[in-house]
GROMACS .gro file of C-alpha atoms in nm:
model
  148
    1MET     CA    1   1.347  -0.333   3.072
    2THR     CA    2   1.402   0.047   2.895
    3THR     CA    3   1.467   0.065   2.511
    4THR     CA    4   1.836   0.150   2.497
    5HIS     CA    5   2.001   0.379   2.160
    6ASN     CA    6   2.144   0.011   2.022
    7ASP     CA    7   1.853  -0.132   1.977
    8ILE     CA    8   1.662   0.089   1.800
    9LYS     CA    9   2.052   0.136   1.617
   10LYS     CA   10   1.950  -0.283   1.589
   11LEU     CA   11   1.545  -0.186   1.465
   12HIS     CA   12   1.643   0.043   1.216
   13ALA     CA   13   1.873  -0.106   0.990
   14THR     CA   14   1.718  -0.512   1.070
   15ILE     CA   15   1.393  -0.349   0.865
   16ASP     CA   16   1.581  -0.168   0.642
   17GLU     CA   17   1.791  -0.467   0.536
   18MET     CA   18   1.466  -0.633   0.488
   19SER     CA   19   1.345  -0.395   0.314
   20ASP     CA   20   1.626  -0.331   0.094
   21LEU     CA   21   1.580  -0.740   0.093
   22LEU     CA   22   1.233  -0.733  -0.004
   23SER     CA   23   1.264  -0.470  -0.242
   24LYS     CA   24   1.514  -0.785  -0.507
   25GLU     CA   25   1.156  -0.946  -0.534
   26LEU     CA   26   0.939  -0.643  -0.621
   27ASP     CA   27   1.168  -0.496  -0.910
   28THR     CA   28   0.827  -0.675  -1.098
   29LEU     CA   29   0.647  -0.378  -0.997
   30GLU     CA   30   0.911  -0.142  -1.136
   31GLN     CA   31   0.807  -0.150  -1.519
   32PHE     CA   32   0.496   0.052  -1.391
   33ASN     CA   33   0.674   0.320  -1.374
   34LEU     CA   34   0.464   0.511  -1.111
   35THR     CA   35   0.523   0.762  -0.833
   36ASP     CA   36   0.571   0.649  -0.448
   37GLN     CA   37   0.169   0.846  -0.438
   38GLN     CA   38   0.056   0.649  -0.740
   39GLU     CA   39   0.172   0.396  -0.615
   40ASN     CA   40  -0.018   0.418  -0.262
   41TYR     CA   41  -0.300   0.536  -0.441
   42LEU     CA   42  -0.333   0.248  -0.654
   43MET     CA   43  -0.274   0.010  -0.407
   44PHE     CA   44  -0.505   0.108  -0.196
   45CYS     CA   45  -0.769   0.076  -0.431
   46VAL     CA   46  -0.650  -0.275  -0.567
   47SER     CA   47  -0.782  -0.352  -0.131
   48ASN     CA   48  -1.073  -0.107  -0.133
   49ALA     CA   49  -1.262  -0.044  -0.533
   50PRO     CA   50  -1.433  -0.006  -0.596
   51LEU     CA   51  -1.436   0.283  -0.422
   52THR     CA   52  -1.503   0.722  -0.432
   53ALA     CA   53  -1.220   1.016  -0.408
   54LYS     CA   54  -1.320   1.103  -0.128
   55ASP     CA   55  -1.263   0.766   0.012
   56LEU     CA   56  -0.866   0.859  -0.109
   57VAL     CA   57  -0.948   1.192   0.091
   58GLN     CA   58  -1.022   1.044   0.418
   59GLU     CA   59  -0.767   0.772   0.415
   60PHE     CA   60  -0.453   0.975   0.269
   61GLN     CA   61  -0.494   1.304   0.427
   62VAL     CA   62  -0.500   1.558   0.148
   63SER     CA   63  -0.764   1.762   0.015
   64LYS     CA   64  -1.021   1.682  -0.258
   65SER     CA   65  -0.778   1.880  -0.617
   66ALA     CA   66  -0.410   1.648  -0.496
   67ILE     CA   67  -0.654   1.321  -0.504
   68SER     CA   68  -0.874   1.437  -0.882
   69GLN     CA   69  -0.566   1.523  -1.024
   70VAL     CA   70  -0.319   1.206  -0.946
   71VAL     CA   71  -0.638   0.978  -1.074
   72ALA     CA   72  -0.622   1.133  -1.323
   73LYS     CA   73  -0.353   1.086  -1.423
   74LEU     CA   74  -0.359   0.732  -1.334
   75GLU     CA   75  -0.707   0.762  -1.544
   76LYS     CA   76  -0.556   0.836  -1.844
   77GLU     CA   77  -0.236   0.580  -1.792
   78ARG     CA   78  -0.529   0.343  -1.708
   79PHE     CA   79  -0.457   0.207  -1.378
   80LEU     CA   80  -0.802   0.357  -1.319
   81GLU     CA   81  -1.099   0.399  -1.451
   82ARG     CA   82  -1.367   0.612  -1.283
   83GLU     CA   83  -1.808   0.594  -1.395
   84LYS     CA   84  -2.065   0.695  -1.261
   85ASN     CA   85  -2.229   0.577  -0.945
   86PRO     CA   86  -2.538   0.381  -1.036
   87CYS     CA   87  -2.702   0.407  -0.738
   88ASN     CA   88  -2.621   0.796  -0.687
   89LEU     CA   89  -2.569   0.962  -1.012
   90ARG     CA   90  -2.381   1.296  -0.863
   91GLU     CA   91  -2.078   1.079  -0.743
   92THR     CA   92  -1.851   0.857  -0.891
   93LEU     CA   93  -1.702   0.566  -0.845
   94ILE     CA   94  -1.342   0.500  -0.936
   95TYR     CA   95  -1.249   0.068  -1.069
   96LEU     CA   96  -0.949  -0.038  -1.109
   97GLY     CA   97  -0.832   0.025  -1.498
   98PRO     CA   98  -0.677  -0.254  -1.741
   99LYS     CA   99  -0.289  -0.147  -1.669
  100GLY     CA  100  -0.429  -0.124  -1.228
  101ARG     CA  101  -0.537  -0.488  -1.296
  102MET     CA  102  -0.188  -0.610  -1.395
  103PHE     CA  103  -0.031  -0.394  -1.131
  104SER     CA  104  -0.254  -0.610  -0.887
  105ARG     CA  105  -0.209  -0.987  -1.028
  106ARG     CA  106   0.172  -0.862  -1.035
  107LEU     CA  107   0.134  -0.703  -0.633
  108GLU     CA  108  -0.053  -1.023  -0.535
  109GLU     CA  109   0.252  -1.247  -0.689
  110PHE     CA  110   0.506  -1.077  -0.471
  111ASN     CA  111   0.237  -1.075  -0.129
  112SER     CA  112   0.197  -1.480  -0.250
  113LYS     CA  113   0.586  -1.577  -0.315
  114ILE     CA  114   0.580  -1.348   0.033
  115GLN     CA  115   0.405  -1.589   0.215
  116ASN     CA  116   0.513  -1.890   0.132
  117GLU     CA  117   0.867  -1.846   0.045
  118TYR     CA  118   1.001  -1.665   0.403
  119TYR     CA  119   0.605  -1.618   0.649
  120VAL     CA  120   0.573  -1.971   0.633
  121HIS     CA  121   0.937  -2.054   0.860
  122LEU     CA  122   0.751  -1.796   1.087
  123THR     CA  123   0.574  -1.996   1.374
  124SER     CA  124   0.159  -1.852   1.376
  125ASP     CA  125   0.232  -1.670   1.754
  126GLU     CA  126   0.550  -1.513   1.548
  127ILE     CA  127   0.329  -1.342   1.324
  128LYS     CA  128   0.079  -1.211   1.586
  129GLN     CA  129   0.368  -1.056   1.724
  130MET     CA  130   0.461  -0.870   1.520
  131ILE     CA  131   0.156  -0.773   1.382
  132SER     CA  132   0.063  -0.640   1.744
  133SER     CA  133   0.428  -0.438   1.736
  134ILE     CA  134   0.342  -0.309   1.483
  135GLU     CA  135  -0.017  -0.226   1.417
  136LYS     CA  136   0.123   0.016   1.813
  137LEU     CA  137   0.371   0.132   1.600
  138ASN     CA  138   0.148   0.326   1.388
  139LYS     CA  139  -0.088   0.393   1.637
  140VAL     CA  140   0.163   0.615   1.768
  141ILE     CA  141   0.204   0.778   1.482
  142LYS     CA  142  -0.067   0.870   1.404
  143GLU     CA  143  -0.121   0.925   1.693
  144ASN     CA  144   0.166   1.239   1.691
  145ASN     CA  145   0.104   1.343   1.309
  146SER     CA  146  -0.261   1.427   1.375
  147GLY     CA  147  -0.112   1.620   1.654
  148SER     CA  148   0.126   1.789   1.408
   0.00000   0.00000   0.00000
């Protein structure tokens, strides 16, 4: 079965509509006044802290200098904190700061609301199919981007 131009347009329109609808739910995160880049880094830190700058470099495929600048700004604004790794004093660990923990709580509230109000209307098989399709698309995108 071939995907038609209209199917692709419908897919994009559907994703855009869902994004618009969910962005209203995420308004609570706008109070933090983060750039998209800062928000992406902070979301990664929420899921993976404590971590190192090297972890961020590997995840986002940017220079250590770029990571250091963003981390320094997020640290200054108390979203992140850094301290020496007691097991390896040459390494600095990055943790969530007070505002980062508040951001994390707001994100948890958002995820809980999405799960309890929206995802409950999908079957387990529908959710698994969505995961599979999105993972496949992400893999193709990553492969294309790594070849650039």
